[in-house]
Amino acid sequence: MSPRSCRSYPEAMGKSEDADKIGPFALWCLVAGGMVGGGIYTALGVVVALAGQWAWLSFLIAGLVALPSAVSYCRLTNHFGRSGGAFEFLEELERKGMAGSLSWLLLIGYVLTIALYAFAFGHYVAFAFHGGAVTTRVIAVVVMVLLIGLNLLGVGKMKMLEIGTVVGNLVILVGLAAYGIVHFDSHALTSGIEPRPLWASLIGAASIFVSYEGFQLVSYEYEQLKSPRQYLTPVVVSGVVFVVLLYMAVAIGATSLAGALTVIQQKQVALSLAAYEALGLPGLATLTLAAAMATAAAINSTLFSSANLAARIAKDRELPALFADRNDKGVPEAGVLVLGVMATVLAATGSLSVLVETASLAFLVTFSVVNAIPCRELEGQGGLPLLGLVVGGVIGIFLLLRLFISAGPALLGFLVLTSLIFVGRPYILERVKLED
């Protein structure tokens, strides 16, 4: 079955071509929300532990990979005129095997990301109510079960609610960052820790790239966008630039309020502590609400999009056929259940740093491939993608070294799984049902 013969997501879900389109403002909110939804809530403590006072620079360096990647996604999506992201790009270039293998790796990245968001949801809510480790894991599992259920019922993607959540979340984060910068204390950036060398910012950047992955979700909804050839690139790029600046500001402001040692020791809830330092209990309550809504929305959006991506991949026989089956609500049940359950298990058993860093590695690989395509296929488009490739390659090396030293078993598991995907995937597909 050729890629062009497959129905788009909206058509597959029973939506008419006259369904409401996503306009520029809604698109911008989805881009920003897809990144900020769980990113800064989970990444700040991890990056401060690695980069210390250079945490803000780590976010900027990671942004130098995210921005070219976003431009590449937009240009390629408009060039091919279809949903599907990296999978679609490679399929159109007749790299079917590479497309299938990379899509499996990308789905693993999404599972890790969803688990990370659930992990963050559990920690922020439990912290507000003085819950312990068990309470945190239970809350993470409960929110996953609820959101899996909502997706199966066909109410998983509610754009107006998601947009409202994004706007509220961004207002709170901007306010927290601004308050911290106004009350800036340079000594707090190294309070209780040894100052880090400048090059530590590269290690920090490598470890939190997952904080930037959310913009690509809009490439899976191309057919739902209003005038994508006109709006897609400028809207997505402006959203990414805003998020890079916001992350840098929050890294400076929140660390200045809470102190570096506190941010590191309580990295799972670092922003809650910063908000408490700023405004006491009202600040803690506001930040907890923002974190809960943002991470829940991020779980929901990522699960919805990744399950539909799995269905799209299965249509081209690169996943078992059951992933393409939809229930009477138009929902790809197998994708929601399989990806959701895997993420739930990881959220209940994983650790923050390992989830953040392993997911970052998966997306670095994917974005490197997406940046390589314009260099080869689109005339005159190589400069910015080449920047993304070079910076991504450098921080990828640092990330591999970091995982080798601090999380060897996790790195080994990821490399074995990646090898099995690229080498063993054809044998797996030979032995399963690929079409109805």
Tab-separated table of C-alpha atoms in Angstrom:
chain	number	residue	atom	x	y	z
A	1	MET	CA	0.000	0.000	0.000
A	2	SER	CA	1.535	3.346	-0.996
A	3	PRO	CA	1.687	6.202	1.501
A	4	ARG	CA	-0.540	8.340	-0.674
A	5	SER	CA	-3.331	5.762	-0.652
A	6	CYS	CA	-3.716	5.934	3.121
A	7	ARG	CA	-6.379	8.108	4.606
A	8	SER	CA	-5.371	11.024	6.796
A	9	TYR	CA	-6.032	10.925	10.524
A	10	PRO	CA	-9.159	13.120	10.412
A	11	GLU	CA	-10.677	11.050	7.619
A	12	ALA	CA	-9.790	7.809	9.391
A	13	MET	CA	-11.563	9.070	12.491
A	14	GLY	CA	-14.722	9.824	10.587
A	15	LYS	CA	-14.315	13.597	10.434
A	16	SER	CA	-15.501	15.437	7.352
A	17	GLU	CA	-13.245	17.636	5.283
A	18	ASP	CA	-15.346	20.574	6.456
A	19	ALA	CA	-14.416	20.033	10.102
A	20	ASP	CA	-13.110	23.061	11.949
A	21	LYS	CA	-9.521	23.821	11.108
A	22	ILE	CA	-6.786	24.780	13.570
A	23	GLY	CA	-5.975	28.467	13.122
A	24	PRO	CA	-2.659	30.230	13.821
A	25	PHE	CA	-3.359	31.088	17.478
A	26	ALA	CA	-4.582	27.587	18.319
A	27	LEU	CA	-1.600	26.127	16.473
A	28	TRP	CA	0.813	28.319	18.423
A	29	CYS	CA	-0.775	27.216	21.695
A	30	LEU	CA	-0.515	23.549	20.703
A	31	VAL	CA	3.162	23.993	19.797
A	32	ALA	CA	4.054	25.809	23.015
A	33	GLY	CA	1.881	23.529	25.135
A	34	GLY	CA	3.337	20.405	23.569
A	35	MET	CA	6.793	21.457	24.706
A	36	VAL	CA	6.122	23.225	28.004
A	37	GLY	CA	3.418	20.775	29.090
A	38	GLY	CA	5.809	18.541	30.913
A	39	GLY	CA	9.231	19.788	29.898
A	40	ILE	CA	10.261	22.408	32.410
A	41	TYR	CA	8.460	20.716	35.300
A	42	THR	CA	10.613	17.628	34.952
A	43	ALA	CA	13.849	19.003	33.522
A	44	LEU	CA	14.898	21.910	35.733
A	45	GLY	CA	16.308	19.894	38.632
A	46	VAL	CA	18.068	17.487	36.282
A	47	VAL	CA	19.806	20.236	34.319
A	48	VAL	CA	20.793	22.270	37.404
A	49	ALA	CA	22.373	19.132	38.898
A	50	LEU	CA	24.508	18.759	35.780
A	51	ALA	CA	25.156	22.330	34.669
A	52	GLY	CA	24.767	24.333	37.879
A	53	GLN	CA	24.767	28.070	37.204
A	54	TRP	CA	24.901	27.351	33.447
A	55	ALA	CA	21.473	25.676	33.362
A	56	TRP	CA	20.048	28.577	31.353
A	57	LEU	CA	22.764	28.057	28.728
A	58	SER	CA	21.922	24.339	28.543
A	59	PHE	CA	18.373	25.221	27.549
A	60	LEU	CA	19.717	27.594	24.900
A	61	ILE	CA	22.062	24.966	23.442
A	62	ALA	CA	19.293	22.370	23.307
A	63	GLY	CA	17.181	25.029	21.622
A	64	LEU	CA	19.807	25.268	18.886
A	65	VAL	CA	18.856	21.703	17.963
A	66	ALA	CA	15.132	22.163	18.503
A	67	LEU	CA	14.795	25.264	16.305
A	68	PRO	CA	16.447	23.827	13.155
A	69	SER	CA	14.513	20.594	13.732
A	70	ALA	CA	11.243	22.528	13.921
A	71	VAL	CA	12.057	24.351	10.689
A	72	SER	CA	12.922	21.041	9.005
A	73	TYR	CA	9.678	19.451	10.186
A	74	CYS	CA	7.661	22.394	8.853
A	75	ARG	CA	9.403	22.574	5.493
A	76	LEU	CA	9.179	18.833	4.911
A	77	THR	CA	5.547	18.632	6.059
A	78	ASN	CA	4.602	21.416	3.630
A	79	HIS	CA	6.788	19.889	0.913
A	80	PHE	CA	5.039	16.516	1.072
A	81	GLY	CA	1.665	17.958	2.102
A	82	ARG	CA	0.700	15.136	4.449
A	83	SER	CA	0.549	14.178	8.113
A	84	GLY	CA	2.944	11.600	9.478
A	85	GLY	CA	6.127	13.437	10.454
A	86	ALA	CA	9.447	11.624	10.091
A	87	PHE	CA	7.722	8.386	9.057
A	88	GLU	CA	5.981	10.110	6.149
A	89	PHE	CA	9.126	11.952	5.044
A	90	LEU	CA	11.120	8.735	4.719
A	91	GLU	CA	8.242	6.872	3.083
A	92	GLU	CA	7.946	9.570	0.426
A	93	LEU	CA	11.673	9.224	-0.216
A	94	GLU	CA	11.180	5.462	-0.652
A	95	ARG	CA	13.185	4.646	2.477
A	96	LYS	CA	10.493	2.303	3.760
A	97	GLY	CA	12.707	0.163	5.983
A	98	MET	CA	14.311	3.196	7.580
A	99	ALA	CA	10.871	4.773	8.034
A	100	GLY	CA	9.549	1.719	9.845
A	101	SER	CA	12.554	1.354	12.136
A	102	LEU	CA	12.690	5.049	13.006
A	103	SER	CA	8.958	5.099	13.720
A	104	TRP	CA	9.348	2.270	16.221
A	105	LEU	CA	12.148	4.187	17.935
A	106	LEU	CA	10.008	7.327	17.947
A	107	LEU	CA	7.114	5.464	19.558
A	108	ILE	CA	9.488	4.264	22.294
A	109	GLY	CA	10.474	7.894	22.807
A	110	TYR	CA	6.816	8.819	23.195
A	111	VAL	CA	6.259	6.040	25.728
A	112	LEU	CA	9.189	7.328	27.781
A	113	THR	CA	7.856	10.878	27.489
A	114	ILE	CA	4.351	9.950	28.612
A	115	ALA	CA	5.834	8.064	31.572
A	116	LEU	CA	7.920	11.121	32.405
A	117	TYR	CA	4.852	13.370	32.405
A	118	ALA	CA	2.893	10.942	34.582
A	119	PHE	CA	5.863	10.738	36.933
A	120	ALA	CA	5.885	14.547	37.188
A	121	PHE	CA	2.113	14.710	37.723
A	122	GLY	CA	2.364	12.259	40.603
A	123	HIS	CA	5.213	14.117	42.287
A	124	TYR	CA	3.710	17.601	42.092
A	125	VAL	CA	0.289	16.520	43.337
A	126	ALA	CA	1.675	14.265	46.076
A	127	PHE	CA	4.081	16.973	47.264
A	128	ALA	CA	1.227	19.466	47.710
A	129	PHE	CA	-0.547	16.985	50.007
A	130	HIS	CA	2.595	15.755	51.803
A	131	GLY	CA	2.417	12.353	50.120
A	132	GLY	CA	5.339	9.946	50.045
A	133	ALA	CA	6.923	7.775	47.355
A	134	VAL	CA	4.101	5.235	47.284
A	135	THR	CA	1.455	7.959	47.018
A	136	THR	CA	3.375	9.520	44.152
A	137	ARG	CA	3.443	6.285	42.155
A	138	VAL	CA	-0.213	5.564	42.865
A	139	ILE	CA	-1.239	9.029	41.644
A	140	ALA	CA	0.848	8.565	38.485
A	141	VAL	CA	-0.861	5.246	37.758
A	142	VAL	CA	-4.326	6.649	38.476
A	143	VAL	CA	-3.920	9.597	36.112
A	144	MET	CA	-2.643	7.264	33.389
A	145	VAL	CA	-5.611	4.915	33.796
A	146	LEU	CA	-8.035	7.846	33.650
A	147	LEU	CA	-6.467	9.345	30.531
A	148	ILE	CA	-6.252	5.985	28.774
A	149	GLY	CA	-9.956	5.565	29.502
A	150	LEU	CA	-10.811	9.042	28.183
A	151	ASN	CA	-8.917	8.357	24.980
A	152	LEU	CA	-10.689	5.037	24.467
A	153	LEU	CA	-14.027	6.825	24.897
A	154	GLY	CA	-13.103	9.257	22.136
A	155	VAL	CA	-12.768	12.343	24.310
A	156	GLY	CA	-9.008	12.356	24.506
A	157	LYS	CA	-8.389	15.378	22.284
A	158	MET	CA	-10.257	18.482	23.424
A	159	LYS	CA	-8.456	21.353	21.779
A	160	MET	CA	-10.287	24.235	23.449
A	161	LEU	CA	-9.584	22.816	26.908
A	162	GLU	CA	-5.985	22.158	25.900
A	163	ILE	CA	-5.552	25.717	24.629
A	164	GLY	CA	-7.010	27.155	27.842
A	165	THR	CA	-4.656	24.990	29.874
A	166	VAL	CA	-1.660	26.126	27.819
A	167	VAL	CA	-2.474	29.814	28.210
A	168	GLY	CA	-2.945	29.497	31.980
A	169	ASN	CA	0.217	27.442	32.340
A	170	LEU	CA	2.317	29.912	30.367
A	171	VAL	CA	0.994	32.882	32.350
A	172	ILE	CA	1.965	31.198	35.635
A	173	LEU	CA	5.427	30.199	34.410
A	174	VAL	CA	6.130	33.654	32.986
A	175	GLY	CA	5.018	35.171	36.297
A	176	LEU	CA	7.267	32.833	38.295
A	177	ALA	CA	10.250	33.534	36.037
A	178	ALA	CA	9.663	37.292	36.168
A	179	TYR	CA	9.362	37.296	39.973
A	180	GLY	CA	12.594	35.329	40.297
A	181	ILE	CA	14.487	37.586	37.900
A	182	VAL	CA	13.249	40.744	39.629
A	183	HIS	CA	14.509	39.265	42.937
A	184	PHE	CA	17.604	37.812	41.291
A	185	ASP	CA	20.361	36.505	43.562
A	186	SER	CA	23.430	35.338	41.689
A	187	HIS	CA	24.728	33.457	44.755
A	188	ALA	CA	21.591	31.273	44.752
A	189	LEU	CA	22.613	29.784	41.381
A	190	THR	CA	25.485	27.974	43.127
A	191	SER	CA	24.084	27.880	46.667
A	192	GLY	CA	25.190	24.665	48.374
A	193	ILE	CA	26.958	23.247	45.309
A	194	GLU	CA	30.317	23.539	43.579
A	195	PRO	CA	30.228	25.966	40.634
A	196	ARG	CA	30.195	24.074	37.356
A	197	PRO	CA	32.598	24.744	34.439
A	198	LEU	CA	31.159	26.280	31.282
A	199	TRP	CA	31.408	23.026	29.324
A	200	ALA	CA	28.988	21.408	31.790
A	201	SER	CA	26.248	23.257	29.906
A	202	LEU	CA	26.709	20.727	27.080
A	203	ILE	CA	26.006	17.840	29.447
A	204	GLY	CA	22.960	19.673	30.725
A	205	ALA	CA	21.719	20.327	27.196
A	206	ALA	CA	22.130	16.686	26.259
A	207	SER	CA	20.118	15.477	29.203
A	208	ILE	CA	16.996	17.597	28.800
A	209	PHE	CA	16.317	17.569	25.061
A	210	VAL	CA	13.032	15.782	25.743
A	211	SER	CA	11.772	19.168	26.970
A	212	TYR	CA	11.641	20.340	23.352
A	213	GLU	CA	10.100	17.382	21.550
A	214	GLY	CA	6.427	18.421	21.707
A	215	PHE	CA	6.363	20.726	18.663
A	216	GLN	CA	6.514	17.769	16.276
A	217	LEU	CA	3.053	16.556	17.326
A	218	VAL	CA	1.467	19.193	15.081
A	219	SER	CA	3.065	17.523	12.045
A	220	TYR	CA	0.676	14.621	12.642
A	221	GLU	CA	-2.347	16.893	12.134
A	222	TYR	CA	-1.461	18.584	8.859
A	223	GLU	CA	-4.868	18.046	7.289
A	224	GLN	CA	-6.521	19.821	10.218
A	225	LEU	CA	-4.439	22.993	9.917
A	226	LYS	CA	-5.734	26.205	8.370
A	227	SER	CA	-3.518	27.404	5.500
A	228	PRO	CA	-0.476	25.384	6.635
A	229	ARG	CA	1.710	26.555	3.741
A	230	GLN	CA	1.205	30.099	4.936
A	231	TYR	CA	1.191	29.706	8.715
A	232	LEU	CA	2.911	26.470	9.722
A	233	THR	CA	6.562	27.548	9.647
A	234	PRO	CA	6.264	31.053	11.188
A	235	VAL	CA	3.866	29.894	13.900
A	236	VAL	CA	5.907	26.838	14.896
A	237	VAL	CA	9.208	28.741	14.806
A	238	SER	CA	7.823	31.585	16.944
A	239	GLY	CA	6.472	29.025	19.408
A	240	VAL	CA	9.830	27.281	19.704
A	241	VAL	CA	11.707	30.569	20.158
A	242	PHE	CA	9.270	31.616	22.882
A	243	VAL	CA	9.716	28.318	24.722
A	244	VAL	CA	13.523	28.524	24.539
A	245	LEU	CA	13.421	32.001	26.086
A	246	LEU	CA	10.867	30.888	28.698
A	247	TYR	CA	12.986	27.899	29.740
A	248	MET	CA	16.050	30.123	30.108
A	249	ALA	CA	14.099	32.640	32.194
A	250	VAL	CA	12.584	29.948	34.432
A	251	ALA	CA	16.000	28.329	34.927
A	252	ILE	CA	17.395	31.634	36.183
A	253	GLY	CA	14.327	32.843	38.094
A	254	ALA	CA	13.285	29.614	39.807
A	255	THR	CA	16.835	28.682	40.808
A	256	SER	CA	17.370	32.174	42.162
A	257	LEU	CA	14.275	31.773	44.360
A	258	ALA	CA	14.803	28.236	45.643
A	259	GLY	CA	18.606	27.922	45.541
A	260	ALA	CA	20.601	25.416	43.495
A	261	LEU	CA	20.945	22.755	46.200
A	262	THR	CA	17.212	22.723	46.915
A	263	VAL	CA	16.393	22.498	43.208
A	264	ILE	CA	18.746	19.506	42.879
A	265	GLN	CA	17.677	17.676	46.042
A	266	GLN	CA	13.990	18.179	45.260
A	267	LYS	CA	14.297	18.031	41.485
A	268	GLN	CA	10.958	16.267	41.055
A	269	VAL	CA	9.115	19.332	42.451
A	270	ALA	CA	11.663	22.125	41.991
A	271	LEU	CA	9.162	24.637	40.640
A	272	SER	CA	6.772	24.073	43.543
A	273	LEU	CA	9.542	25.025	45.958
A	274	ALA	CA	10.381	28.125	43.935
A	275	ALA	CA	6.724	29.181	43.923
A	276	TYR	CA	6.510	28.602	47.681
A	277	GLU	CA	9.571	30.783	48.222
A	278	ALA	CA	7.957	33.497	46.121
A	279	LEU	CA	4.388	33.572	47.444
A	280	GLY	CA	4.071	30.983	50.187
A	281	LEU	CA	1.081	28.621	50.177
A	282	PRO	CA	-0.841	30.549	47.472
A	283	GLY	CA	2.193	30.221	45.219
A	284	LEU	CA	2.502	26.499	45.957
A	285	ALA	CA	-1.203	25.925	45.274
A	286	THR	CA	-1.113	27.868	42.010
A	287	LEU	CA	1.988	26.118	40.747
A	288	THR	CA	0.666	22.691	41.728
A	289	LEU	CA	-2.542	23.348	39.785
A	290	ALA	CA	-0.546	24.548	36.779
A	291	ALA	CA	1.780	21.533	36.906
A	292	ALA	CA	-1.092	19.071	37.252
A	293	MET	CA	-3.052	20.570	34.363
A	294	ALA	CA	-0.001	20.954	32.134
A	295	THR	CA	1.364	17.455	32.653
A	296	ALA	CA	-2.095	15.856	32.332
A	297	ALA	CA	-2.681	17.743	29.069
A	298	ALA	CA	0.770	16.690	27.841
A	299	ILE	CA	0.061	13.032	28.655
A	300	ASN	CA	-3.284	13.253	26.886
A	301	SER	CA	-1.974	14.985	23.780
A	302	THR	CA	1.071	12.728	23.416
A	303	LEU	CA	-0.920	9.540	23.936
A	304	PHE	CA	-3.554	10.641	21.406
A	305	SER	CA	-0.999	11.643	18.776
A	306	SER	CA	1.309	8.656	19.239
A	307	ALA	CA	-1.596	6.169	19.052
A	308	ASN	CA	-2.738	7.784	15.806
A	309	LEU	CA	0.816	7.724	14.512
A	310	ALA	CA	0.941	3.995	15.295
A	311	ALA	CA	-2.294	3.559	13.335
A	312	ARG	CA	-0.809	5.476	10.406
A	313	ILE	CA	2.305	3.281	10.481
A	314	ALA	CA	0.223	0.099	10.679
A	315	LYS	CA	-1.708	1.203	7.570
A	316	ASP	CA	1.553	0.926	5.684
A	317	ARG	CA	2.238	-2.487	7.206
A	318	GLU	CA	5.161	-1.340	9.332
A	319	LEU	CA	3.325	-2.302	12.535
A	320	PRO	CA	0.971	-5.220	13.193
A	321	ALA	CA	-2.522	-4.664	11.733
A	322	LEU	CA	-4.207	-4.516	15.138
A	323	PHE	CA	-2.678	-1.034	15.659
A	324	ALA	CA	-4.732	0.250	12.729
A	325	ASP	CA	-8.051	-1.032	14.091
A	326	ARG	CA	-10.359	1.637	15.500
A	327	ASN	CA	-13.305	1.288	17.844
A	328	ASP	CA	-16.767	2.776	17.274
A	329	LYS	CA	-15.456	6.129	18.550
A	330	GLY	CA	-12.757	6.213	15.859
A	331	VAL	CA	-10.006	5.556	18.394
A	332	PRO	CA	-7.042	3.225	17.628
A	333	GLU	CA	-7.569	0.995	20.676
A	334	ALA	CA	-4.418	-1.087	20.437
A	335	GLY	CA	-2.194	1.965	20.209
A	336	VAL	CA	-3.813	3.676	23.175
A	337	LEU	CA	-3.719	0.525	25.296
A	338	VAL	CA	-0.244	-0.754	24.395
A	339	LEU	CA	1.512	2.611	24.544
A	340	GLY	CA	-0.485	3.709	27.580
A	341	VAL	CA	0.142	0.550	29.589
A	342	MET	CA	3.864	0.597	28.788
A	343	ALA	CA	4.076	4.215	29.937
A	344	THR	CA	2.112	3.412	33.099
A	345	VAL	CA	4.546	0.655	34.052
A	346	LEU	CA	7.524	2.944	33.503
A	347	ALA	CA	5.910	5.759	35.490
A	348	ALA	CA	5.356	3.375	38.387
A	349	THR	CA	8.891	1.965	38.353
A	350	GLY	CA	11.259	4.439	36.647
A	351	SER	CA	13.410	7.298	37.923
A	352	LEU	CA	13.242	10.912	36.772
A	353	SER	CA	16.797	11.324	35.490
A	354	VAL	CA	16.839	8.053	33.554
A	355	LEU	CA	13.470	8.766	31.908
A	356	VAL	CA	14.537	12.300	30.955
A	357	GLU	CA	17.908	11.281	29.520
A	358	THR	CA	16.814	8.118	27.694
A	359	ALA	CA	13.857	9.894	26.085
A	360	SER	CA	16.216	12.714	25.065
A	361	LEU	CA	18.432	10.195	23.272
A	362	ALA	CA	15.487	8.794	21.288
A	363	PHE	CA	14.429	12.232	20.090
A	364	LEU	CA	17.972	13.329	19.288
A	365	VAL	CA	18.267	10.383	16.901
A	366	THR	CA	14.927	11.178	15.279
A	367	PHE	CA	15.619	14.877	14.885
A	368	SER	CA	19.056	14.199	13.438
A	369	VAL	CA	17.413	12.145	10.685
A	370	VAL	CA	14.822	14.877	10.043
A	371	ASN	CA	17.579	17.514	9.793
A	372	ALA	CA	19.578	15.319	7.417
A	373	ILE	CA	16.728	15.056	4.889
A	374	PRO	CA	16.578	18.760	3.852
A	375	CYS	CA	20.363	18.825	3.490
A	376	ARG	CA	20.017	16.145	0.808
A	377	GLU	CA	16.574	16.684	-0.667
A	378	LEU	CA	15.660	20.401	-0.497
A	379	GLU	CA	17.796	22.769	-2.536
A	380	GLY	CA	19.150	25.762	-0.649
A	381	GLN	CA	17.768	24.509	2.690
A	382	GLY	CA	20.925	22.994	4.148
A	383	GLY	CA	22.311	25.759	6.380
A	384	LEU	CA	19.943	25.633	9.338
A	385	PRO	CA	19.446	21.835	9.295
A	386	LEU	CA	23.233	21.467	9.214
A	387	LEU	CA	23.449	23.546	12.409
A	388	GLY	CA	20.929	21.206	14.020
A	389	LEU	CA	22.941	18.186	12.908
A	390	VAL	CA	26.247	19.511	14.228
A	391	VAL	CA	24.953	20.718	17.606
A	392	GLY	CA	22.792	17.609	17.955
A	393	GLY	CA	25.789	15.389	17.243
A	394	VAL	CA	27.911	17.120	19.877
A	395	ILE	CA	25.320	16.943	22.632
A	396	GLY	CA	24.476	13.378	21.571
A	397	ILE	CA	28.069	12.351	22.310
A	398	PHE	CA	27.883	14.025	25.711
A	399	LEU	CA	24.583	12.280	26.433
A	400	LEU	CA	25.980	8.852	25.566
A	401	LEU	CA	28.948	9.463	27.865
A	402	ARG	CA	26.650	10.700	30.618
A	403	LEU	CA	24.394	7.634	30.371
A	404	PHE	CA	27.405	5.299	30.171
A	405	ILE	CA	28.778	6.690	33.443
A	406	SER	CA	25.573	7.197	35.433
A	407	ALA	CA	22.968	4.867	33.936
A	408	GLY	CA	24.791	2.019	32.223
A	409	PRO	CA	21.950	-0.548	32.405
A	410	ALA	CA	19.446	1.949	30.959
A	411	LEU	CA	21.836	2.824	28.115
A	412	LEU	CA	22.524	-0.838	27.411
A	413	GLY	CA	18.814	-1.603	27.354
A	414	PHE	CA	18.158	1.280	24.977
A	415	LEU	CA	20.988	0.269	22.626
A	416	VAL	CA	19.908	-3.380	22.603
A	417	LEU	CA	16.313	-2.369	21.921
A	418	THR	CA	17.405	-0.001	19.149
A	419	SER	CA	19.531	-2.743	17.571
A	420	LEU	CA	16.621	-5.165	17.702
A	421	ILE	CA	14.393	-2.570	16.047
A	422	PHE	CA	16.735	-1.852	13.150
A	423	VAL	CA	17.911	-5.446	12.683
A	424	GLY	CA	15.094	-7.626	13.971
A	425	ARG	CA	12.026	-5.606	12.984
A	426	PRO	CA	11.642	-7.247	9.530
A	427	TYR	CA	11.687	-10.725	11.136
A	428	ILE	CA	9.081	-9.677	13.686
A	429	LEU	CA	6.809	-8.302	10.997
A	430	GLU	CA	7.148	-11.497	8.969
A	431	ARG	CA	5.569	-13.417	11.838
A	432	VAL	CA	2.642	-11.167	12.692
A	433	LYS	CA	-0.517	-10.164	10.894
A	434	LEU	CA	0.150	-7.011	8.908
A	435	GLU	CA	-3.209	-6.499	7.248
A	436	ASP	CA	-6.828	-7.363	7.822
